[in-house]
Structures are given as C-alpha cells and as structure tokens.
C-alpha cells in the first residue's frame, strides 16, 4: 500500500469503527426499549448541557490540576528516590519487599488513612494520586538504573568522571527510556485514580460528576457523557506523553528489536 | 576430489530477469536493486557478495518469495515465484531457530505430514548430519551460536528442499566457529547436493565456498561481475589460484592490498 | 550483571538479611510515627497485628479473603477469556487493529469506579456487579498486552512459518501462540495485579464480604482503623503472593526460554 493511503486508512478506519459502535449502541437502546440507559443522542445533548453550564471546562480542569499536583510530586520524589535505590543494590534489596507489599493496595483502600491525615478535600485526593503514581515511577527509575550495562559505567569511570558526572552524564541518560515508560504508565494510573479519588473526597471534577449525576437524579446521560470525557482526556494524555518517547534524544531506547 | 562447477548438470534452476526493487520510505524512495539478471544451475553453490546495506539480503528475500519485487521476474524451474515455498528453505542467522522448541522439535518442524516413525528417523539423521547428536532435547537458549545455526540448517534440510537460501548465516559467530561451519556446510552440500544461494559480505568466505561469486555494487545494487571459482574442493587457502581469485575480487571492489 | 560498587554486603548472609531489614525499618518507622502521635487515629503495627488475630479468631479472616479471591478469580478469568483473544485478533488483522485500537485506548483510561453506576444499572447491586467491575478493569489491559505480544513476534519466525508451507491457521497455532507466551504471561501477571487492586473498588457495591468491604465497613461502622489497616495489610500480602505465583509460572522449564526477553518488558 502506498504511504498516503496508509495514513488515510489509519484515520478512516477508527472513525468507521466509532460510527459503527455508536450505531450499534443506538440500535441496542431502541431494541431494548430502556428508558434509563441513554442513547447516543441523549449523551451528546448532555455534553452540550455541561458545556453550556461551564461545567465541562471547569470539571475537566479541576481533575487535570489534581493530577498535575499528585503526579508532579510523585515525579519529584519518585525519580530521584528510584535512581538512588537503583544505584545502591543493597538499598534496592531492602526497599523491594516494602514496595511490593504496598503496591497492590488500592488507592481506594488508602482513603480512610488519607482522610485522617488530610481531612476531606483536595489534599486527600492529591495524596491518593501521589501514592498511586509513585510506585510505577519509583520502580521504573530503580530498574532503569539497575539495568544500565556495567560496560557504560566502566567507560564513564575510564574517562575519569566523578560520581556526580557519572550519574548525570551516563546513568541518567541510559536509564531515561525506562524511566519514561514508567512515567507514561504512571500518568495513565494517575488519571484513573483521580476519577476514583473524586468520587469520595471532593465535590468537583469529572469523577465527582459521574457519581453525582447518578445519585442526584439518575442522570445517566451525564454519567456516560462524563465517562466519554474521561476516556478522551486519558487518550490525549497518553498520546502526549508517547510523543515524548519519540524525541530523538530518547528514541534510541524505544527501537523495535526487529529490522 | 569433487569436480568443479562446469561438469555439473547444466540445467537452469533459477532465472532472474530485470529485477528491481524500490522501497517507499518516510521521506523518499530508496532504490535498492537495479535491473539484476542471473542464472543459477542446479546443484550450484552461488555466493552473493556485497558490502553491508547494498541490498543483497533484499535480493535473497525477493528470490525466496518473502518480498514482491518492484519490477522483474524470478523463475524457478520455469515457474514464477509467488511466495515462500517449502521447496526452498531460507536459513536466517541463529535467531531463526524457534526458541520454544527443542532441537528435535525445530528440526521436525516441517515434517508434520510424515508418520511418527518416519519423522523420528529423519530428525535423527539430520541431527547426526549436522553434528548435534546428544543435544536433541536441548532448547536453543542452552546452545551456543554455532549449535543454533546447525539446528537451523538441519531444520531446513529435513524437509528435503531443492534450494537453500542462506543469509549471512555465520555472521554472528566467532571466526574460528565460522571456519568450522563453512567446512560443515560444504560437507553437507556435497552429500545432499542442493542448489545453494549464500549471501555474505566476507570476500574470503565467498571464495572459499562458492562455485560462482556474484559481486554486487553498493546501493542501488547492480551486478559488477560474476567470478567463476573453478577450484576443486577441498580448497587450498594458500594456493596461488585461490589468492589470485580473492585478490581479483578485492580489486573489483576497489579495496587495498595492504592496511 | 556484575557491578564494581564501593558498597558491598560483607557476607552473603548480610545480603539475604536486607529484605527483612527493609520491612523491619518500615514497621519501626510506622510504630514511631504512631507513638509520636503524628496521626492520632491511626493504629500502630501491634494494634493491626492484634486486629488480624481478632479476625482470624472470629472466623472472618478466611471468609473475607475467600470472598475477595472468588470475585477476583471470576472477573479476571472472564477478562482473560475475552481480552486475550481480542488482543490477538486486533494484532493479527491489521485493519481490525487500526479500526479498534483507538477505541480501546479511549475506553482504557476510564476508571473501574466510573463504571459502577452502569454496573449497578445493568447488574443490580451485588456480586455480579463486583465481578463486572473487576472484569472491566482487567480486560483492556489484557487485550493491549496480547496485542503488544503479537506485535513483538519476530518477523523471522513468521517468515519461517510461511517458508515451511504452513497455512495461516497452522502458523497461528504453531508459531504465534508459542512465540507470544512469555510476554503474554507478563501481561497476565500485571493484569492480575490490576484485578486484585480493583477488588477494593468492586466491593464498594453493597456486598457484605471481602477485604474491600472490610476496609470500608470497618471505618463506616465505628472508625475501627485497626481493622482498616489490617485489611490493607492483608490485601498487600495476598497481592504479593499472587504476583509471586505468576512469576513462578513464567519460570516453568518449558517457558524459561522467553524469560530473558520478557523480563525486559515489565516495569518491575
């Protein structure tokens, strides 16, 4: 296939699939005669209503800045800490069981602790996001550093690099692709968790919208509208950070193994 | 002593006419092969020689039916080549062996149609032929590079193909193993009497192995010259004729005699 | 990988002691924080330990663990049964993948919790909804994992399969499936982790057993934070065990060939 044809395909096919799904959705609603689950048109109207009331932008923004805060702190803490743990294998061996033990504990399970520590509100939500994002970042930084071939370290030392220079000029760049992968995973998790956190502890944001729309009047059209928005923003976030992986400075780490 | 190439049956096995290949790339088109024509006789050992990246692997892939050419034709026994065929088995570098199968499993891979006893007999025969006796139940990751390569050759031979295509099969091996493997390959060729197309960038290798060496230019590849190696096997690597032929190719490619 | 580090555990014994040292440090810090009243309501390690004992005594420990495991097993297995074939199909049929991958990528970021209203609408309140939540949280990561595993199969193996004259169905069975197994297993392990993580969310749907329920109920019904943290500890421990079991499976003799390449794949 020619190149332009492939590109057109890559855009048309998903659109066609989307249209197909929406049509199937519409047909299903009609066929089952439900008057609770919304049809596509109702969801579209719901979105318009949210836009009109200014809630669309406001709730999206609220969710996004909570993510930014929690994720940002996790990044600032996780990357250096992970690098440190990866640098000293003894430290990694000590920390690993702790990490493995804490990781499976859902952020939701931390809610009572979060509320005790921070009270109900934004801080608790941000804490949850921080916790959830921390582990992938920490682990990938750790593994990224541990995985740097001894060859590179030896070369660095051969050229007389000090410890600090070795870290910044050899270890960190070599570990960067893996760290970026962890950052991407963590961002996805952060976005999922913000929605969860907002269902419990605050009263704005897309997660709150999902729960509130149902509780305050069974507005399932708004529930689904909010879900679609969540999905869309999540997709965009993922694409954005995937772009970072294509930068020439790090692309070397993401090459496919095959020719 | 084995007779030289001229006295082999003169039947044409492979006929390439007007073969061209252009790859459509991200930015522009890359013309890799330019109007190639070649005849290979049955039972011949032909080396395709050229610098890295000149397109010789592409040529072999086209002949094997994995890639359709942009222009030109490839005919085997008069039939146009349309796709890969078990009558002509491609031997990749050691990565081609299936890591999830044992040596036995790999060698028996193409023998599904045979009865179990027949299959076992054949596998045992080829295990013996390539010198892997005792390693039948080993997995590839437990073997050295040379052994993996032997397994792959055995797998290819087990289905009794007319032609073997080898794409720099010894490239990943150390030079001592390479010499041993060349000897093994010649031994097998003389026993099994297959038609062999062997791609390499190693001038010495081509003169040691082939009846004829097809010297390709750099990209876009054209046939610079076809050198007949009339030396009988086993070849004396210090004989005058060998050195003459080798130096001739060196000069053809424009390489110096001294470093 | 050899490392010439200045820090080296003096003896092998010291090195084996390190993981426990880490856990011990955690417990000590925790205990200290509670004693210093940094968080007045939260329990210290001893209180949590006693709470676990209390649960065991009253027979609730087994009941809750089994309930959670039960829900996770159902939701996860369903997700595997649907997600893995889906992912393979999307990767096998290029056009299908192009068409539906963006949609998968759009549904994936939607938190399992956000599906709760719909789950209740479709399945009512109770176990079925819980299982659905676990299913929905695991199915797409599994599909993506399977897709990626298929995409990573070396073209050399595809070509070899075609070379030997195999029909597409045979190639699928004899080349594709074995080749994707290592990466797929890593994906299965990670998805199991997700499923277990989500069980807490899933059990918020008015069920009355399970570790997630325990955590929520213990707080609501009387601020029993010792039980809350006990639940967390149990969840963490079982999560570790599940992960370890899956890792063992990855190392089975018939699969060990893929261990080296698949190990590079995972985040941890």
PDB file of C-alpha atoms in Angstrom, chain A residues 82-230:
ATOM      1  CA  UNK A  82      14.303   5.432  42.402  1.00  0.00           C
ATOM      2  CA  UNK A  83      17.655   6.399  40.984  1.00  0.00           C
ATOM      3  CA  UNK A  84      19.162   6.282  44.433  1.00  0.00           C
ATOM      4  CA  UNK A  85      17.690   2.868  45.133  1.00  0.00           C
ATOM      5  CA  UNK A  86      18.855   1.582  41.776  1.00  0.00           C
ATOM      6  CA  UNK A  87      22.322   2.947  42.359  1.00  0.00           C
ATOM      7  CA  UNK A  88      22.826   1.084  45.590  1.00  0.00           C
ATOM      8  CA  UNK A  89      21.802  -2.534  45.097  1.00  0.00           C
ATOM      9  CA  UNK A  90      21.700  -3.101  48.829  1.00  0.00           C
ATOM     10  CA  UNK A  91      19.173  -0.342  49.252  1.00  0.00           C
ATOM     11  CA  UNK A  92      17.068  -1.819  46.462  1.00  0.00           C
ATOM     12  CA  UNK A  93      17.023  -5.210  48.080  1.00  0.00           C
ATOM     13  CA  UNK A  94      15.890  -3.690  51.342  1.00  0.00           C
ATOM     14  CA  UNK A  95      13.254  -1.490  49.760  1.00  0.00           C
ATOM     15  CA  UNK A  96      11.856  -4.028  47.336  1.00  0.00           C
ATOM     16  CA  UNK A  97       9.677  -6.026  49.732  1.00  0.00           C
ATOM     17  CA  UNK A  98       8.243  -2.817  51.102  1.00  0.00           C
ATOM     18  CA  UNK A  99       7.384  -1.624  47.623  1.00  0.00           C
ATOM     19  CA  UNK A 100       5.967  -4.985  46.570  1.00  0.00           C
ATOM     20  CA  UNK A 101       3.819  -5.076  49.674  1.00  0.00           C
ATOM     21  CA  UNK A 102       2.439  -1.572  49.357  1.00  0.00           C
ATOM     22  CA  UNK A 103       1.878  -1.639  45.627  1.00  0.00           C
ATOM     23  CA  UNK A 104      -1.152  -3.954  45.464  1.00  0.00           C
ATOM     24  CA  UNK A 105      -3.022  -1.842  47.993  1.00  0.00           C
ATOM     25  CA  UNK A 106      -5.591   0.107  46.064  1.00  0.00           C
ATOM     26  CA  UNK A 107      -5.528   3.874  46.483  1.00  0.00           C
ATOM     27  CA  UNK A 108      -9.146   3.472  47.497  1.00  0.00           C
ATOM     28  CA  UNK A 109      -8.013   1.457  50.477  1.00  0.00           C
ATOM     29  CA  UNK A 110      -5.836   4.378  51.464  1.00  0.00           C
ATOM     30  CA  UNK A 111      -8.815   6.712  51.560  1.00  0.00           C
ATOM     31  CA  UNK A 112      -9.546   6.340  55.245  1.00  0.00           C
ATOM     32  CA  UNK A 113      -5.876   6.960  56.002  1.00  0.00           C
ATOM     33  CA  UNK A 114      -5.823   9.903  53.618  1.00  0.00           C
ATOM     34  CA  UNK A 115      -8.849  11.426  55.242  1.00  0.00           C
ATOM     35  CA  UNK A 116      -7.414  11.012  58.694  1.00  0.00           C
ATOM     36  CA  UNK A 117      -4.189  12.643  57.619  1.00  0.00           C
ATOM     37  CA  UNK A 118      -5.533  15.392  55.382  1.00  0.00           C
ATOM     38  CA  UNK A 119      -9.222  15.664  56.026  1.00  0.00           C
ATOM     39  CA  UNK A 120     -11.803  15.573  53.287  1.00  0.00           C
ATOM     40  CA  UNK A 121     -10.874  17.653  50.290  1.00  0.00           C
ATOM     41  CA  UNK A 122      -8.354  18.264  47.583  1.00  0.00           C
ATOM     42  CA  UNK A 123      -5.337  17.372  49.671  1.00  0.00           C
ATOM     43  CA  UNK A 124      -6.607  13.877  50.314  1.00  0.00           C
ATOM     44  CA  UNK A 125      -7.333  13.397  46.619  1.00  0.00           C
ATOM     45  CA  UNK A 126      -3.897  14.648  45.646  1.00  0.00           C
ATOM     46  CA  UNK A 127      -2.333  12.348  48.214  1.00  0.00           C
ATOM     47  CA  UNK A 128      -4.103   9.381  46.665  1.00  0.00           C
ATOM     48  CA  UNK A 129      -2.928  10.352  43.201  1.00  0.00           C
ATOM     49  CA  UNK A 130       0.580  10.812  44.526  1.00  0.00           C
ATOM     50  CA  UNK A 131       0.569   7.358  46.088  1.00  0.00           C
ATOM     51  CA  UNK A 132      -0.765   5.667  43.001  1.00  0.00           C
ATOM     52  CA  UNK A 133       1.694   7.366  40.640  1.00  0.00           C
ATOM     53  CA  UNK A 134       4.663   6.929  42.917  1.00  0.00           C
ATOM     54  CA  UNK A 135       5.108   3.203  42.538  1.00  0.00           C
ATOM     55  CA  UNK A 136       5.440   2.865  38.766  1.00  0.00           C
ATOM     56  CA  UNK A 137       7.793   5.845  38.681  1.00  0.00           C
ATOM     57  CA  UNK A 138       9.870   4.560  41.565  1.00  0.00           C
ATOM     58  CA  UNK A 139      10.108   1.051  40.212  1.00  0.00           C
ATOM     59  CA  UNK A 140      10.945   2.076  36.675  1.00  0.00           C
ATOM     60  CA  UNK A 141      13.613   4.505  37.862  1.00  0.00           C
ATOM     61  CA  UNK A 142      15.071   1.776  40.043  1.00  0.00           C
ATOM     62  CA  UNK A 143      15.080  -0.783  37.284  1.00  0.00           C
ATOM     63  CA  UNK A 144      16.277   1.687  34.723  1.00  0.00           C
ATOM     64  CA  UNK A 145      19.354   2.445  36.761  1.00  0.00           C
ATOM     65  CA  UNK A 146      19.978  -1.167  37.673  1.00  0.00           C
ATOM     66  CA  UNK A 147      19.694  -2.134  34.059  1.00  0.00           C
ATOM     67  CA  UNK A 148      22.405   0.189  32.824  1.00  0.00           C
ATOM     68  CA  UNK A 149      25.084  -2.124  31.455  1.00  0.00           C
ATOM     69  CA  UNK A 150      28.254  -2.269  33.524  1.00  0.00           C
ATOM     70  CA  UNK A 151      30.022  -1.510  30.265  1.00  0.00           C
ATOM     71  CA  UNK A 152      28.671   2.058  30.247  1.00  0.00           C
ATOM     72  CA  UNK A 153      29.599   2.680  33.859  1.00  0.00           C
ATOM     73  CA  UNK A 154      33.095   1.359  33.288  1.00  0.00           C
ATOM     74  CA  UNK A 155      33.502   3.561  30.229  1.00  0.00           C
ATOM     75  CA  UNK A 156      32.425   6.564  32.260  1.00  0.00           C
ATOM     76  CA  UNK A 157      34.864   5.806  35.010  1.00  0.00           C
ATOM     77  CA  UNK A 158      37.547   5.176  32.421  1.00  0.00           C
ATOM     78  CA  UNK A 159      37.110   8.730  31.236  1.00  0.00           C
ATOM     79  CA  UNK A 160      37.641   9.932  34.767  1.00  0.00           C
ATOM     80  CA  UNK A 161      34.104  11.041  35.514  1.00  0.00           C
ATOM     81  CA  UNK A 162      33.290  11.910  39.099  1.00  0.00           C
ATOM     82  CA  UNK A 163      30.352  10.197  40.792  1.00  0.00           C
ATOM     83  CA  UNK A 164      28.055  13.087  40.112  1.00  0.00           C
ATOM     84  CA  UNK A 165      29.118  13.370  36.493  1.00  0.00           C
ATOM     85  CA  UNK A 166      28.763   9.638  36.054  1.00  0.00           C
ATOM     86  CA  UNK A 167      25.204   9.844  37.296  1.00  0.00           C
ATOM     87  CA  UNK A 168      24.190  12.788  35.200  1.00  0.00           C
ATOM     88  CA  UNK A 169      26.101  12.026  32.005  1.00  0.00           C
ATOM     89  CA  UNK A 170      25.924   8.258  31.849  1.00  0.00           C
ATOM     90  CA  UNK A 171      23.487   6.628  34.266  1.00  0.00           C
ATOM     91  CA  UNK A 172      20.597   9.022  33.935  1.00  0.00           C
ATOM     92  CA  UNK A 173      20.537   9.197  30.130  1.00  0.00           C
ATOM     93  CA  UNK A 174      20.937   5.444  29.889  1.00  0.00           C
ATOM     94  CA  UNK A 175      18.058   4.885  32.285  1.00  0.00           C
ATOM     95  CA  UNK A 176      15.880   7.531  30.705  1.00  0.00           C
ATOM     96  CA  UNK A 177      13.885   5.329  28.283  1.00  0.00           C
ATOM     97  CA  UNK A 178      12.798   3.038  31.067  1.00  0.00           C
ATOM     98  CA  UNK A 179      12.020   5.987  33.324  1.00  0.00           C
ATOM     99  CA  UNK A 180       9.891   7.485  30.578  1.00  0.00           C
ATOM    100  CA  UNK A 181       7.983   4.255  30.241  1.00  0.00           C
ATOM    101  CA  UNK A 182       7.299   4.389  33.951  1.00  0.00           C
ATOM    102  CA  UNK A 183       6.195   7.996  33.655  1.00  0.00           C
ATOM    103  CA  UNK A 184       3.768   7.087  30.937  1.00  0.00           C
ATOM    104  CA  UNK A 185       2.291   4.230  32.926  1.00  0.00           C
ATOM    105  CA  UNK A 186       2.087   6.431  35.999  1.00  0.00           C
ATOM    106  CA  UNK A 187       0.251   9.154  34.120  1.00  0.00           C
ATOM    107  CA  UNK A 188      -2.322   6.644  32.984  1.00  0.00           C
ATOM    108  CA  UNK A 189      -2.736   5.449  36.525  1.00  0.00           C
ATOM    109  CA  UNK A 190      -2.921   8.977  37.875  1.00  0.00           C
ATOM    110  CA  UNK A 191      -5.763   9.767  35.524  1.00  0.00           C
ATOM    111  CA  UNK A 192      -7.640   6.663  36.556  1.00  0.00           C
ATOM    112  CA  UNK A 193      -7.113   7.334  40.226  1.00  0.00           C
ATOM    113  CA  UNK A 194      -8.136  10.990  40.102  1.00  0.00           C
ATOM    114  CA  UNK A 195     -11.530   9.875  38.948  1.00  0.00           C
ATOM    115  CA  UNK A 196     -11.698   7.399  41.796  1.00  0.00           C
ATOM    116  CA  UNK A 197     -10.445   9.899  44.341  1.00  0.00           C
ATOM    117  CA  UNK A 198     -13.020  12.441  43.286  1.00  0.00           C
ATOM    118  CA  UNK A 199     -15.838  10.068  43.872  1.00  0.00           C
ATOM    119  CA  UNK A 200     -15.116  10.051  47.503  1.00  0.00           C
ATOM    120  CA  UNK A 201     -13.358  13.045  48.790  1.00  0.00           C
ATOM    121  CA  UNK A 202     -14.228  16.182  46.879  1.00  0.00           C
ATOM    122  CA  UNK A 203     -17.084  17.860  45.084  1.00  0.00           C
ATOM    123  CA  UNK A 204     -15.827  18.894  41.713  1.00  0.00           C
ATOM    124  CA  UNK A 205     -14.165  17.183  38.822  1.00  0.00           C
ATOM    125  CA  UNK A 206     -15.126  14.501  36.329  1.00  0.00           C
ATOM    126  CA  UNK A 207     -15.143  11.661  38.835  1.00  0.00           C
ATOM    127  CA  UNK A 208     -17.437  13.608  41.078  1.00  0.00           C
ATOM    128  CA  UNK A 209     -19.632  14.270  38.057  1.00  0.00           C
ATOM    129  CA  UNK A 210     -20.028  10.585  37.379  1.00  0.00           C
ATOM    130  CA  UNK A 211     -21.181   9.758  40.876  1.00  0.00           C
ATOM    131  CA  UNK A 212     -23.190  12.884  41.447  1.00  0.00           C
ATOM    132  CA  UNK A 213     -25.094  12.614  38.185  1.00  0.00           C
ATOM    133  CA  UNK A 214     -26.370   9.270  39.230  1.00  0.00           C
ATOM    134  CA  UNK A 215     -27.008   9.996  42.872  1.00  0.00           C
ATOM    135  CA  UNK A 216     -28.588  13.381  42.360  1.00  0.00           C
ATOM    136  CA  UNK A 217     -31.140  12.307  39.800  1.00  0.00           C
ATOM    137  CA  UNK A 218     -30.190   9.209  37.836  1.00  0.00           C
ATOM    138  CA  UNK A 219     -28.877  11.402  35.031  1.00  0.00           C
ATOM    139  CA  UNK A 220     -27.265   8.519  33.187  1.00  0.00           C
ATOM    140  CA  UNK A 221     -26.839  10.680  30.136  1.00  0.00           C
ATOM    141  CA  UNK A 222     -24.427  12.798  32.144  1.00  0.00           C
ATOM    142  CA  UNK A 223     -22.805   9.703  33.625  1.00  0.00           C
ATOM    143  CA  UNK A 224     -21.968   8.381  30.184  1.00  0.00           C
ATOM    144  CA  UNK A 225     -21.016  11.835  28.954  1.00  0.00           C
ATOM    145  CA  UNK A 226     -18.579  12.150  31.826  1.00  0.00           C
ATOM    146  CA  UNK A 227     -17.184   8.687  31.104  1.00  0.00           C
ATOM    147  CA  UNK A 228     -16.581   9.596  27.477  1.00  0.00           C
ATOM    148  CA  UNK A 229     -14.812  12.763  28.511  1.00  0.00           C
ATOM    149  CA  UNK A 230     -12.651  10.835  30.943  1.00  0.00           C
TER     150      UNK A 230
END
